[in-house]
mmCIF file of C-alpha atoms in Angstrom:
data_model
loop_
_atom_site.group_PDB
_atom_site.id
_atom_site.type_symbol
_atom_site.label_atom_id
_atom_site.label_comp_id
_atom_site.label_asym_id
_atom_site.label_seq_id
_atom_site.Cartn_x
_atom_site.Cartn_y
_atom_site.Cartn_z
ATOM 1 C CA MET A 1 9.538 21.301 -11.122
ATOM 2 C CA PRO A 2 10.375 23.606 -8.197
ATOM 3 C CA GLY A 3 9.254 27.143 -8.731
ATOM 4 C CA THR A 4 6.984 26.465 -11.700
ATOM 5 C CA THR A 5 3.235 26.806 -11.835
ATOM 6 C CA HIS A 6 2.855 24.192 -14.576
ATOM 7 C CA ARG A 7 1.665 20.658 -14.025
ATOM 8 C CA ARG A 8 4.512 18.434 -12.961
ATOM 9 C CA PRO A 9 5.765 15.710 -15.307
ATOM 10 C CA GLU A 10 3.906 12.432 -15.180
ATOM 11 C CA LEU A 11 5.429 9.345 -13.551
ATOM 12 C CA PRO A 12 3.699 6.378 -15.232
ATOM 13 C CA SER A 13 6.198 3.871 -13.825
ATOM 14 C CA LEU A 14 4.844 4.580 -10.350
ATOM 15 C CA THR A 15 1.386 3.576 -11.546
ATOM 16 C CA GLY A 16 2.557 0.537 -13.516
ATOM 17 C CA ILE A 17 4.584 -0.831 -10.623
ATOM 18 C CA ARG A 18 1.431 -1.077 -8.564
ATOM 19 C CA PHE A 19 0.215 -3.961 -10.715
ATOM 20 C CA LEU A 20 3.452 -5.840 -10.062
ATOM 21 C CA LEU A 21 3.107 -5.187 -6.330
ATOM 22 C CA ALA A 22 -0.411 -6.598 -6.326
ATOM 23 C CA ILE A 23 0.910 -10.010 -7.414
ATOM 24 C CA PRO A 24 2.922 -10.855 -4.248
ATOM 25 C CA VAL A 25 0.073 -9.533 -2.090
ATOM 26 C CA PHE A 26 -2.352 -11.884 -3.837
ATOM 27 C CA ALA A 27 0.117 -14.767 -3.657
ATOM 28 C CA PHE A 28 0.656 -14.200 0.061
ATOM 29 C CA HIS A 29 -3.072 -14.275 0.759
ATOM 30 C CA VAL A 30 -3.398 -17.439 -1.307
ATOM 31 C CA ASP A 31 -1.075 -19.134 1.167
ATOM 32 C CA MET A 32 -3.391 -18.143 4.014
ATOM 33 C CA GLU A 33 -6.051 -20.365 2.422
ATOM 34 C CA LYS A 34 -3.696 -23.410 2.263
ATOM 35 C CA PRO A 35 -5.242 -24.756 -0.984
ATOM 36 C CA PHE A 36 -2.525 -27.252 -1.955
ATOM 37 C CA GLY A 37 -3.066 -30.829 -0.849
ATOM 38 C CA ASP A 38 0.468 -31.874 -1.773
ATOM 39 C CA HIS A 39 2.496 -30.943 1.324
ATOM 40 C CA GLY A 40 5.731 -30.588 -0.629
ATOM 41 C CA VAL A 41 4.125 -28.141 -3.038
ATOM 42 C CA ALA A 42 2.414 -26.321 -0.166
ATOM 43 C CA ASP A 43 5.685 -25.919 1.739
ATOM 44 C CA ALA A 44 7.584 -24.737 -1.341
ATOM 45 C CA TYR A 45 4.842 -22.259 -2.196
ATOM 46 C CA ALA A 46 4.720 -20.929 1.385
ATOM 47 C CA TRP A 47 8.499 -20.440 1.439
ATOM 48 C CA THR A 48 8.460 -18.636 -1.901
ATOM 49 C CA VAL A 49 5.712 -16.138 -1.047
ATOM 50 C CA SER A 50 6.317 -15.783 2.700
ATOM 51 C CA ASN A 51 7.837 -12.290 2.628
ATOM 52 C CA GLY A 52 6.679 -10.807 -0.673
ATOM 53 C CA GLY A 53 3.387 -9.533 0.721
ATOM 54 C CA TRP A 54 5.051 -7.735 3.619
ATOM 55 C CA THR A 55 7.503 -6.056 1.234
ATOM 56 C CA ALA A 56 4.807 -5.024 -1.241
ATOM 57 C CA ILE A 57 2.751 -3.275 1.452
ATOM 58 C CA SER A 58 5.840 -1.450 2.694
ATOM 59 C CA LEU A 59 6.542 -0.288 -0.857
ATOM 60 C CA PHE A 60 2.922 0.829 -1.222
ATOM 61 C CA PHE A 61 3.232 2.989 1.906
ATOM 62 C CA VAL A 62 6.441 4.648 0.684
ATOM 63 C CA LEU A 63 4.918 5.068 -2.772
ATOM 64 C CA SER A 64 1.913 6.733 -1.162
ATOM 65 C CA GLY A 65 4.013 9.486 0.363
ATOM 66 C CA PHE A 66 6.002 9.879 -2.848
ATOM 67 C CA VAL A 67 3.195 10.356 -5.363
ATOM 68 C CA ILE A 68 1.103 12.639 -3.159
ATOM 69 C CA THR A 69 4.116 14.852 -2.504
ATOM 70 C CA TRP A 70 5.071 14.847 -6.160
ATOM 71 C CA GLY A 71 1.855 16.561 -7.113
ATOM 72 C CA SER A 72 1.427 18.786 -4.068
ATOM 73 C CA ARG A 73 2.091 22.524 -4.014
ATOM 74 C CA PRO A 74 2.347 24.987 -1.124
ATOM 75 C CA GLU A 75 -0.835 26.790 -2.171
ATOM 76 C CA HIS A 76 -3.023 23.670 -2.048
ATOM 77 C CA ARG A 77 -5.566 23.639 0.734
ATOM 78 C CA ALA A 78 -5.728 20.825 3.273
ATOM 79 C CA GLY A 79 -9.517 20.649 3.212
ATOM 80 C CA ARG A 80 -9.642 20.053 -0.519
ATOM 81 C CA PHE A 81 -6.953 17.415 -0.263
ATOM 82 C CA TRP A 82 -8.808 15.571 2.507
ATOM 83 C CA ARG A 83 -12.078 15.688 0.582
ATOM 84 C CA GLY A 84 -10.370 14.243 -2.457
ATOM 85 C CA ARG A 85 -8.796 11.431 -0.470
ATOM 86 C CA ALA A 86 -12.116 10.601 1.180
ATOM 87 C CA ALA A 87 -13.818 10.471 -2.221
ATOM 88 C CA LYS A 88 -11.138 8.082 -3.409
ATOM 89 C CA ILE A 89 -11.104 5.775 -0.391
ATOM 90 C CA TYR A 90 -14.500 5.564 1.228
ATOM 91 C CA PRO A 91 -16.986 4.569 -1.500
ATOM 92 C CA LEU A 92 -15.136 1.366 -2.372
ATOM 93 C CA HIS A 93 -14.301 0.706 1.263
ATOM 94 C CA VAL A 94 -17.938 1.018 2.341
ATOM 95 C CA LEU A 95 -19.020 -1.248 -0.513
ATOM 96 C CA THR A 96 -16.510 -3.983 0.346
ATOM 97 C CA TRP A 97 -17.179 -3.515 4.088
ATOM 98 C CA ALA A 98 -20.863 -4.212 3.460
ATOM 99 C CA ALA A 99 -19.999 -7.197 1.263
ATOM 100 C CA ALA A 100 -17.770 -8.622 3.990
ATOM 101 C CA LEU A 101 -20.482 -8.063 6.585
ATOM 102 C CA ILE A 102 -23.004 -10.014 4.497
ATOM 103 C CA LEU A 103 -20.593 -12.800 3.537
ATOM 104 C CA LEU A 104 -19.532 -13.352 7.144
ATOM 105 C CA ALA A 105 -23.154 -13.505 8.258
ATOM 106 C CA VAL A 106 -23.962 -16.044 5.535
ATOM 107 C CA ALA A 107 -20.936 -18.101 6.607
ATOM 108 C CA GLY A 108 -22.213 -18.150 10.217
ATOM 109 C CA THR A 109 -19.358 -16.007 11.568
ATOM 110 C CA ALA A 110 -21.108 -12.640 11.779
ATOM 111 C CA ALA A 111 -18.988 -9.664 12.777
ATOM 112 C CA THR A 112 -19.714 -7.946 16.083
ATOM 113 C CA ALA A 113 -20.396 -4.241 16.477
ATOM 114 C CA ARG A 114 -17.005 -3.984 18.203
ATOM 115 C CA GLN A 115 -15.441 -5.108 14.944
ATOM 116 C CA ALA A 116 -17.767 -3.607 12.347
ATOM 117 C CA VAL A 117 -18.058 -0.018 13.607
ATOM 118 C CA PRO A 118 -14.332 0.856 13.882
ATOM 119 C CA ASN A 119 -13.685 -0.997 10.626
ATOM 120 C CA LEU A 120 -16.347 1.070 8.862
ATOM 121 C CA PHE A 121 -14.718 4.308 10.000
ATOM 122 C CA LEU A 122 -11.194 2.970 9.333
ATOM 123 C CA VAL A 123 -9.922 3.416 12.865
ATOM 124 C CA HIS A 124 -9.638 -0.279 13.710
ATOM 125 C CA THR A 125 -5.833 -0.397 13.477
ATOM 126 C CA TRP A 126 -5.582 1.712 16.622
ATOM 127 C CA ASN A 127 -6.829 -1.288 18.613
ATOM 128 C CA PRO A 128 -4.153 -3.946 19.326
ATOM 129 C CA ASP A 129 -6.769 -6.704 19.484
ATOM 130 C CA ARG A 130 -6.284 -8.912 16.419
ATOM 131 C CA ALA A 131 -10.024 -9.642 16.330
ATOM 132 C CA VAL A 132 -10.526 -5.917 15.670
ATOM 133 C CA PHE A 133 -7.579 -4.796 13.527
ATOM 134 C CA SER A 134 -7.912 -7.864 11.283
ATOM 135 C CA SER A 135 -11.702 -7.869 11.055
ATOM 136 C CA LEU A 136 -14.209 -8.090 8.167
ATOM 137 C CA ASN A 137 -12.352 -7.374 4.918
ATOM 138 C CA ASP A 138 -9.078 -7.672 6.760
ATOM 139 C CA VAL A 139 -6.953 -5.970 4.098
ATOM 140 C CA SER A 140 -8.652 -2.717 5.107
ATOM 141 C CA TRP A 141 -6.098 -2.411 7.921
ATOM 142 C CA SER A 142 -3.685 -0.768 5.469
ATOM 143 C CA ILE A 143 -6.386 1.673 4.329
ATOM 144 C CA SER A 144 -6.856 2.599 7.979
ATOM 145 C CA CYS A 145 -3.161 3.450 8.107
ATOM 146 C CA GLU A 146 -3.483 5.496 4.919
ATOM 147 C CA VAL A 147 -6.310 7.544 6.432
ATOM 148 C CA PHE A 148 -3.954 8.525 9.244
ATOM 149 C CA PHE A 149 -1.249 9.370 6.705
ATOM 150 C CA TYR A 150 -3.638 11.627 4.811
ATOM 151 C CA ALA A 151 -4.695 13.384 7.996
ATOM 152 C CA ALA A 152 -1.056 14.136 8.806
ATOM 153 C CA PHE A 153 0.145 14.947 5.288
ATOM 154 C CA PRO A 154 -0.546 18.716 5.130
ATOM 155 C CA LEU A 155 1.461 19.257 8.313
ATOM 156 C CA LEU A 156 4.228 16.835 7.372
ATOM 157 C CA VAL A 157 4.790 18.213 3.895
ATOM 158 C CA ARG A 158 4.897 21.776 5.216
ATOM 159 C CA TRP A 159 7.660 20.750 7.619
ATOM 160 C CA ILE A 160 9.612 18.691 5.064
ATOM 161 C CA ARG A 161 9.541 21.539 2.536
ATOM 162 C CA ARG A 162 11.668 23.519 4.980
ATOM 163 C CA ILE A 163 14.506 20.992 4.830
ATOM 164 C CA ARG A 164 17.413 22.234 2.758
ATOM 165 C CA PRO A 165 17.861 20.089 -0.389
ATOM 166 C CA GLU A 166 21.422 19.057 0.467
ATOM 167 C CA ARG A 167 20.180 17.592 3.759
ATOM 168 C CA LEU A 168 17.326 15.523 2.366
ATOM 169 C CA TRP A 169 19.315 12.283 2.026
ATOM 170 C CA TYR A 170 20.470 12.636 5.654
ATOM 171 C CA TRP A 171 16.865 12.923 6.765
ATOM 172 C CA ALA A 172 15.898 9.938 4.620
ATOM 173 C CA ALA A 173 18.719 7.914 6.201
ATOM 174 C CA ALA A 174 17.490 8.910 9.672
ATOM 175 C CA VAL A 175 13.948 7.750 8.859
ATOM 176 C CA ILE A 176 15.299 4.467 7.466
ATOM 177 C CA ALA A 177 17.282 3.986 10.687
ATOM 178 C CA ALA A 178 14.107 4.545 12.707
ATOM 179 C CA ILE A 179 12.278 1.932 10.597
ATOM 180 C CA LEU A 180 15.106 -0.537 11.160
ATOM 181 C CA LEU A 181 14.855 -0.045 14.941
ATOM 182 C CA VAL A 182 11.081 -0.548 15.217
ATOM 183 C CA PRO A 183 11.313 -4.320 15.905
ATOM 184 C CA ALA A 184 13.767 -3.631 18.738
ATOM 185 C CA ALA A 185 11.301 -1.175 20.277
ATOM 186 C CA SER A 186 8.562 -3.824 20.110
ATOM 187 C CA ALA A 187 10.491 -5.884 22.670
ATOM 188 C CA LEU A 188 9.245 -3.425 25.296
ATOM 189 C CA LEU A 189 5.676 -4.661 24.741
ATOM 190 C CA PRO A 190 4.135 -7.729 26.409
ATOM 191 C CA ASP A 191 5.197 -11.048 24.878
ATOM 192 C CA ARG A 192 1.749 -12.600 25.479
ATOM 193 C CA PRO A 193 -0.533 -13.700 23.931
ATOM 194 C CA PRO A 194 1.673 -15.345 21.317
ATOM 195 C CA LEU A 195 1.055 -14.642 17.661
ATOM 196 C CA PRO A 196 -0.617 -17.657 15.979
ATOM 197 C CA PHE A 197 1.817 -17.336 13.060
ATOM 198 C CA GLY A 198 5.476 -16.377 12.995
ATOM 199 C CA SER A 199 6.913 -15.459 16.374
ATOM 200 C CA GLY A 200 6.433 -12.729 18.950
ATOM 201 C CA SER A 201 3.188 -11.596 20.518
ATOM 202 C CA VAL A 202 0.039 -10.192 18.957
ATOM 203 C CA ARG A 203 0.753 -6.793 20.484
ATOM 204 C CA GLN A 204 4.334 -6.786 19.189
ATOM 205 C CA PHE A 205 3.168 -7.686 15.683
ATOM 206 C CA TRP A 206 0.515 -4.969 15.864
ATOM 207 C CA PHE A 207 3.125 -2.396 16.874
ATOM 208 C CA VAL A 208 5.633 -3.350 14.168
ATOM 209 C CA TYR A 209 3.256 -3.944 11.280
ATOM 210 C CA VAL A 210 -0.198 -2.455 11.905
ATOM 211 C CA PHE A 211 0.057 0.574 14.235
ATOM 212 C CA PRO A 212 -0.490 3.693 12.060
ATOM 213 C CA PRO A 213 2.105 6.001 13.706
ATOM 214 C CA VAL A 214 4.805 3.372 13.147
ATOM 215 C CA ARG A 215 3.862 2.835 9.500
ATOM 216 C CA LEU A 216 3.824 6.627 9.097
ATOM 217 C CA LEU A 217 7.622 6.397 8.973
ATOM 218 C CA GLU A 218 7.406 4.762 5.534
ATOM 219 C CA PHE A 219 4.988 7.426 4.323
ATOM 220 C CA VAL A 220 7.376 10.150 5.552
ATOM 221 C CA LEU A 221 10.226 8.420 3.733
ATOM 222 C CA GLY A 222 8.161 8.652 0.541
ATOM 223 C CA ILE A 223 7.675 12.395 1.066
ATOM 224 C CA LEU A 224 11.422 12.850 1.483
ATOM 225 C CA LEU A 225 12.209 10.761 -1.599
ATOM 226 C CA ALA A 226 9.829 12.839 -3.719
ATOM 227 C CA ARG A 227 11.567 16.003 -2.592
ATOM 228 C CA ILE A 228 14.934 14.420 -3.350
ATOM 229 C CA VAL A 229 13.879 13.837 -6.949
ATOM 230 C CA ARG A 230 12.141 17.199 -7.306
ATOM 231 C CA THR A 231 15.203 19.079 -6.069
ATOM 232 C CA GLY A 232 17.567 17.204 -8.383
ATOM 233 C CA ARG A 233 19.600 15.384 -5.743
ATOM 234 C CA ARG A 234 21.999 12.717 -6.958
ATOM 235 C CA LEU A 235 20.628 9.171 -6.898
ATOM 236 C CA PRO A 236 22.947 6.355 -5.738
ATOM 237 C CA LEU A 237 21.657 3.630 -8.089
ATOM 238 C CA GLY A 238 19.676 3.158 -11.249
ATOM 239 C CA ALA A 239 16.355 1.327 -11.287
ATOM 240 C CA ALA A 240 17.743 -2.038 -12.466
ATOM 241 C CA ALA A 241 20.465 -2.162 -9.817
ATOM 242 C CA ALA A 242 18.023 -1.102 -7.104
ATOM 243 C CA ALA A 243 15.535 -3.785 -8.173
ATOM 244 C CA LEU A 244 18.223 -6.472 -7.953
ATOM 245 C CA LEU A 245 18.764 -5.598 -4.290
ATOM 246 C CA PHE A 246 15.340 -7.042 -3.489
ATOM 247 C CA VAL A 247 16.675 -10.556 -4.094
ATOM 248 C CA PRO A 248 19.212 -10.591 -1.219
ATOM 249 C CA ALA A 249 16.776 -8.544 0.875
ATOM 250 C CA GLN A 250 14.102 -11.226 0.544
ATOM 251 C CA LEU A 251 16.583 -13.989 1.309
ATOM 252 C CA LEU A 252 17.758 -12.085 4.364
ATOM 253 C CA ALA A 253 14.173 -11.618 5.530
ATOM 254 C CA LYS A 254 13.727 -15.394 5.629
ATOM 255 C CA GLN A 255 16.710 -15.736 7.958
ATOM 256 C CA LEU A 256 15.805 -12.980 10.396
ATOM 257 C CA PRO A 257 13.484 -13.329 13.391
ATOM 258 C CA PHE A 258 9.896 -12.943 12.235
ATOM 259 C CA LEU A 259 9.264 -9.375 13.409
ATOM 260 C CA TRP A 260 12.574 -8.203 11.972
ATOM 261 C CA GLY A 261 11.779 -9.746 8.592
ATOM 262 C CA LEU A 262 8.503 -7.921 8.039
ATOM 263 C CA THR A 263 9.710 -4.531 6.801
ATOM 264 C CA THR A 264 13.369 -3.962 7.671
ATOM 265 C CA PRO A 265 15.260 -5.959 4.987
ATOM 266 C CA SER A 266 13.622 -4.261 2.002
ATOM 267 C CA ILE A 267 13.358 -0.668 3.133
ATOM 268 C CA ILE A 268 16.740 0.329 1.656
ATOM 269 C CA PRO A 269 15.995 -1.215 -1.790
ATOM 270 C CA ILE A 270 12.608 0.521 -1.707
ATOM 271 C CA ALA A 271 14.244 3.863 -0.925
ATOM 272 C CA LEU A 272 16.592 3.409 -3.875
ATOM 273 C CA LEU A 273 14.097 2.024 -6.387
ATOM 274 C CA LEU A 274 11.299 4.606 -6.323
ATOM 275 C CA PRO A 275 13.485 7.682 -7.004
ATOM 276 C CA ALA A 276 15.289 5.759 -9.742
ATOM 277 C CA LEU A 277 11.995 4.883 -11.449
ATOM 278 C CA ALA A 278 10.854 8.491 -11.216
ATOM 279 C CA ALA A 279 14.150 9.638 -12.707
ATOM 280 C CA ARG A 280 13.662 7.248 -15.653
ATOM 281 C CA ASP A 281 10.240 8.729 -16.309
ATOM 282 C CA LEU A 282 11.579 12.273 -16.113
ATOM 283 C CA ALA A 283 14.254 11.339 -18.632
ATOM 284 C CA GLY A 284 11.539 10.118 -21.009
ATOM 285 C CA ARG A 285 12.633 6.478 -20.883
ATOM 286 C CA THR A 286 9.984 3.831 -21.426
ATOM 287 C CA SER A 287 9.739 0.334 -19.983
ATOM 288 C CA LEU A 288 7.240 -2.410 -19.250
ATOM 289 C CA LEU A 289 6.048 -0.343 -16.290
ATOM 290 C CA THR A 290 5.080 2.557 -18.550
ATOM 291 C CA SER A 291 3.138 0.377 -20.992
ATOM 292 C CA ARG A 292 -0.576 1.062 -21.335
ATOM 293 C CA PRO A 293 -1.699 -2.381 -20.023
ATOM 294 C CA LEU A 294 0.315 -2.084 -16.811
ATOM 295 C CA VAL A 295 -0.683 1.527 -16.228
ATOM 296 C CA THR A 296 -4.330 0.561 -16.734
ATOM 297 C CA LEU A 297 -4.049 -2.354 -14.321
ATOM 298 C CA GLY A 298 -2.140 -0.114 -11.927
ATOM 299 C CA ASN A 299 -5.127 2.217 -11.950
ATOM 300 C CA TRP A 300 -7.345 -0.709 -10.944
ATOM 301 C CA THR A 301 -5.122 -1.873 -8.106
ATOM 302 C CA PHE A 302 -6.971 -0.156 -5.259
ATOM 303 C CA ALA A 303 -10.186 -1.939 -6.228
ATOM 304 C CA PHE A 304 -8.263 -5.190 -6.746
ATOM 305 C CA TYR A 305 -6.745 -4.912 -3.297
ATOM 306 C CA LEU A 306 -10.130 -4.478 -1.647
ATOM 307 C CA VAL A 307 -11.847 -7.394 -3.440
ATOM 308 C CA HIS A 308 -9.196 -10.073 -3.865
ATOM 309 C CA ARG A 309 -9.152 -11.222 -0.238
ATOM 310 C CA LEU A 310 -12.946 -11.544 -0.199
ATOM 311 C CA ILE A 311 -12.836 -13.663 -3.351
ATOM 312 C CA LEU A 312 -10.083 -15.904 -1.992
ATOM 313 C CA ASP A 313 -11.530 -16.348 1.486
ATOM 314 C CA HIS A 314 -15.210 -16.696 0.721
ATOM 315 C CA GLY A 315 -14.629 -18.464 -2.587
ATOM 316 C CA HIS A 316 -12.593 -21.079 -0.710
ATOM 317 C CA ARG A 317 -15.394 -21.419 1.842
ATOM 318 C CA ALA A 318 -17.932 -21.909 -0.942
ATOM 319 C CA LEU A 319 -15.805 -24.769 -2.290
ATOM 320 C CA GLY A 320 -15.795 -26.464 1.094
ATOM 321 C CA GLY A 321 -12.629 -24.957 2.535
ATOM 322 C CA GLY A 322 -10.579 -28.038 1.733
ATOM 323 C CA GLN A 323 -7.378 -28.753 -0.158
ATOM 324 C CA PHE A 324 -7.007 -29.748 -3.786
ATOM 325 C CA SER A 325 -4.604 -31.458 -6.121
ATOM 326 C CA THR A 326 -1.917 -29.174 -7.480
ATOM 327 C CA PRO A 327 -3.475 -28.798 -10.984
ATOM 328 C CA VAL A 328 -6.942 -28.104 -9.556
ATOM 329 C CA ALA A 329 -5.629 -25.677 -6.930
ATOM 330 C CA THR A 330 -3.557 -23.855 -9.553
ATOM 331 C CA ALA A 331 -6.538 -23.545 -11.901
ATOM 332 C CA LEU A 332 -8.770 -22.268 -9.108
ATOM 333 C CA LEU A 333 -6.207 -19.685 -8.027
ATOM 334 C CA LEU A 334 -5.655 -18.433 -11.568
ATOM 335 C CA GLY A 335 -9.420 -18.134 -11.876
ATOM 336 C CA ALA A 336 -9.598 -16.185 -8.616
ATOM 337 C CA PHE A 337 -6.802 -13.902 -9.829
ATOM 338 C CA ALA A 338 -8.592 -13.208 -13.112
ATOM 339 C CA ALA A 339 -11.956 -12.751 -11.378
ATOM 340 C CA SER A 340 -10.413 -10.272 -8.942
ATOM 341 C CA TRP A 341 -9.052 -8.156 -11.791
ATOM 342 C CA LEU A 342 -12.295 -8.282 -13.771
ATOM 343 C CA LEU A 343 -14.282 -7.200 -10.740
ATOM 344 C CA ALA A 344 -11.681 -4.542 -9.948
ATOM 345 C CA GLY A 345 -11.959 -3.109 -13.455
ATOM 346 C CA ALA A 346 -15.736 -2.936 -13.183
ATOM 347 C CA LEU A 347 -15.601 -1.303 -9.749
ATOM 348 C CA HIS A 348 -13.009 1.193 -10.928
ATOM 349 C CA ARG A 349 -15.144 2.203 -13.900
ATOM 350 C CA TYR A 350 -18.620 2.094 -12.396
ATOM 351 C CA VAL A 351 -18.032 2.930 -8.716
ATOM 352 C CA GLU A 352 -14.643 4.524 -8.120
ATOM 353 C CA LEU A 353 -14.567 7.016 -10.976
ATOM 354 C CA PRO A 354 -18.242 8.080 -10.692
ATOM 355 C CA ALA A 355 -17.820 8.557 -6.925
ATOM 356 C CA VAL A 356 -14.786 10.744 -7.523
ATOM 357 C CA ARG A 357 -16.676 12.872 -10.058
ATOM 358 C CA LEU A 358 -19.738 13.151 -7.852
ATOM 359 C CA LEU A 359 -17.946 14.019 -4.625
ATOM 360 C CA THR A 360 -15.239 16.314 -5.983
ATOM 361 C CA GLY A 361 -16.480 17.673 -9.296
ATOM 362 C CA SER A 362 -13.477 16.083 -11.038
ATOM 363 C CA ARG A 363 -13.733 15.483 -14.786
ATOM 364 C CA THR A 364 -11.811 12.224 -14.439
ATOM 365 C CA ARG A 365 -13.194 9.740 -16.962
ATOM 366 C CA PRO A 366 -12.486 6.097 -17.848
ATOM 367 C CA GLY A 367 -9.890 5.714 -20.550
ATOM 368 C CA GLY A 368 -8.713 9.302 -20.311
ATOM 369 C CA PRO A 369 -6.187 11.172 -18.215
ATOM 370 C CA THR A 370 -6.636 10.491 -14.522
ATOM 371 C CA ARG A 371 -4.935 11.703 -11.403
ATOM 372 C CA GLN A 372 -2.381 9.681 -9.569
ATOM 373 C CA GLY A 373 -2.671 9.284 -5.824
ATOM 374 C CA SER A 374 -1.273 7.139 -3.053
ATOM 375 C CA SER A 375 -3.561 4.267 -3.717
ATOM 376 C CA GLY A 376 -3.343 4.687 -7.490
ATOM 377 C CA ASP A 377 -5.613 6.428 -9.939
ATOM 378 C CA PRO A 378 -7.793 8.314 -9.723
ATOM 379 C CA ALA A 379 -6.878 10.804 -7.047
ATOM 380 C CA PRO A 380 -9.759 13.216 -7.016
ATOM 381 C CA ALA A 381 -8.084 16.255 -5.547
ATOM 382 C CA PRO A 382 -6.576 18.701 -8.027
ATOM 383 C CA ASP A 383 -3.385 18.758 -6.000
ATOM 384 C CA LEU A 384 -2.091 15.519 -7.487
ATOM 385 C CA ALA A 385 -0.170 15.048 -10.689
ATOM 386 C CA THR A 386 -1.948 13.459 -13.611
ATOM 387 C CA THR A 387 -0.851 10.322 -15.315
ATOM 388 C CA THR A 388 -2.022 8.504 -18.408
#
């Protein structure tokens, strides 16, 4: 807690929730493959999952700022933090980047240098061309945003530490207001070419959903929320009540214009839920989120995120790219879900953790205490709180 030199209390709920967030992301990407031959089932499925993926990514970005700030201290050096983040992110990214490069070439849709090079260095989201920011393993766009967040974090946290505790909620409200106004600002951008899904233009979608400085607002909100909890500010709602707010938020998102429904409806529930979960952990209360299976799967989520889209996309291509009866499609998707987690567990154990140890000297080991970071365990820098 503030003023102490001891390790801060662990927040296992913020690791366990990552597994739950991975489910709507997977379900959303399933819909991109259009596997259901029954049009009624396909339409119902698309309606059900249409906004969950957007919300989950927004929550991941806020969570990123929260957990990194939770473990940070004024004496921690920026260079060590950046090295730890690079050790966490790049080995798995390079591996899945290479896999995507090979799979695309085999499929006859080889990536160009204009796509592959910026994607490799995780700067592709700075280009508003959809062929670039959504290239290769297209989920890497969010990792590109995270790299920008990490670069800015030492400066941001130094500034936010200067905010007086009683003013933190006002600052959080101001950041939320800025997030809510982002779609309005996108109207200043060209409305052509049109987005092939939803509404608005490609450039407007890029600005609202992909452009790293815009998504930085959610990361900053996470930093503020962590300080709110650490300084003992009063929380408006408990975790259960905050979670219930996601239901009307998701229904509202389906009624709003496309660009307004991406991140704005759920940002207030997100801002209420994460501090409430942290407060439950600090009070020593247990839940499903703190259970060992969910915490373990939460630790695997970064690897899951990087492999699941490749399995869905290229697995569907290998099966002919067609549609299937509902029972067959369901069985195939459950198999893809299980395969993604099995591969994620192997990559976490045999690639992610060894890379962290090699590149940072961390003693992080499978099955033992690991360090919690923005993308889940393990965070290799010693400036992040540990979690079981």
